[in-house]
Short mmCIF file of C-alpha atoms in Angstrom, two decimals:
data_model
loop_
_atom_site.label_atom_id
_atom_site.label_comp_id
_atom_site.label_asym_id
_atom_site.label_seq_id
_atom_site.Cartn_x
_atom_site.Cartn_y
_atom_site.Cartn_z
CA UNK A 3 -47.50 -171.41 162.04
CA UNK A 4 -45.90 -168.28 160.72
CA UNK A 5 -48.23 -165.28 161.03
CA UNK A 6 -48.09 -161.85 159.43
CA UNK A 7 -48.87 -158.52 161.05
CA UNK A 8 -51.82 -156.60 159.66
CA UNK A 9 -50.51 -153.16 158.73
CA UNK A 10 -49.31 -151.16 161.73
CA UNK A 11 -51.65 -152.96 164.14
CA UNK A 12 -50.74 -155.68 166.63
CA UNK A 13 -53.07 -158.14 164.86
CA UNK A 14 -51.29 -161.19 163.49
CA UNK A 15 -52.95 -163.29 160.81
CA UNK A 16 -52.27 -166.64 159.23
CA UNK A 17 -51.22 -166.36 155.56
CA UNK A 18 -54.41 -168.10 154.38
CA UNK A 19 -57.97 -166.81 154.73
CA UNK A 20 -61.08 -168.99 154.96
CA UNK A 21 -63.87 -167.74 152.70
CA UNK A 22 -67.13 -167.79 154.61
CA UNK A 23 -69.26 -167.55 151.49
CA UNK A 24 -70.69 -171.04 152.07
CA UNK A 25 -72.04 -170.37 155.56
CA UNK A 26 -75.78 -170.14 155.92
CA UNK A 27 -76.87 -171.23 152.48
CA UNK A 28 -74.73 -174.01 150.93
CA UNK A 29 -73.35 -175.31 154.23
CA UNK A 30 -75.78 -175.82 157.10
CA UNK A 31 -75.02 -174.68 160.64
CA UNK A 32 -73.52 -178.01 161.80
CA UNK A 33 -71.23 -178.25 158.77
CA UNK A 34 -70.25 -174.58 159.06
CA UNK A 35 -69.16 -175.00 162.67
CA UNK A 36 -67.25 -178.19 161.81
CA UNK A 37 -65.38 -176.36 159.04
CA UNK A 38 -64.56 -173.42 161.32
CA UNK A 39 -63.44 -175.71 164.15
CA UNK A 40 -61.10 -177.64 161.83
CA UNK A 41 -59.69 -174.40 160.38
CA UNK A 42 -58.95 -172.91 163.81
CA UNK A 43 -57.59 -176.23 165.15
CA UNK A 44 -54.87 -176.08 162.50
CA UNK A 45 -53.81 -172.62 163.72
CA UNK A 46 -55.53 -170.44 161.15
CA UNK A 47 -57.34 -167.28 162.26
CA UNK A 48 -58.25 -165.23 159.17
CA UNK A 49 -61.91 -165.64 158.16
CA UNK A 50 -63.58 -163.62 155.40
CA UNK A 51 -67.28 -163.11 156.15
CA UNK A 52 -68.24 -160.33 153.75
CA UNK A 53 -71.94 -159.64 154.13
CA UNK A 54 -72.50 -159.68 150.37
CA UNK A 55 -72.03 -163.42 149.97
CA UNK A 56 -75.12 -165.17 148.61
CA UNK A 57 -76.98 -161.90 147.95
CA UNK A 58 -77.16 -162.79 144.26
CA UNK A 59 -78.88 -166.14 144.91
CA UNK A 60 -82.70 -166.08 144.71
CA UNK A 61 -84.26 -165.93 148.17
CA UNK A 62 -81.15 -164.61 149.94
CA UNK A 63 -80.61 -161.06 151.15
CA UNK A 64 -76.87 -161.27 151.91
CA UNK A 65 -75.44 -161.56 155.41
CA UNK A 66 -76.28 -165.26 155.72
CA UNK A 67 -72.63 -166.09 156.48
CA UNK A 68 -72.67 -163.72 159.47
CA UNK A 69 -75.66 -165.38 161.12
CA UNK A 70 -73.73 -168.65 161.48
#
């Protein structure tokens, strides 16, 4: 897979990011790990886990995607 360098760093990222907004509230732990495993198995390595996902949903504080 062709990767792209992040700015002036030595970090190389796949051209597609996986949005982690489903982790911890719409996808359970088992499903979340299966999704991540499949994503990485295909050579991808760019995962967005912003801690604001799900904050707007009643009962959630945000950060649920990071706990998975």
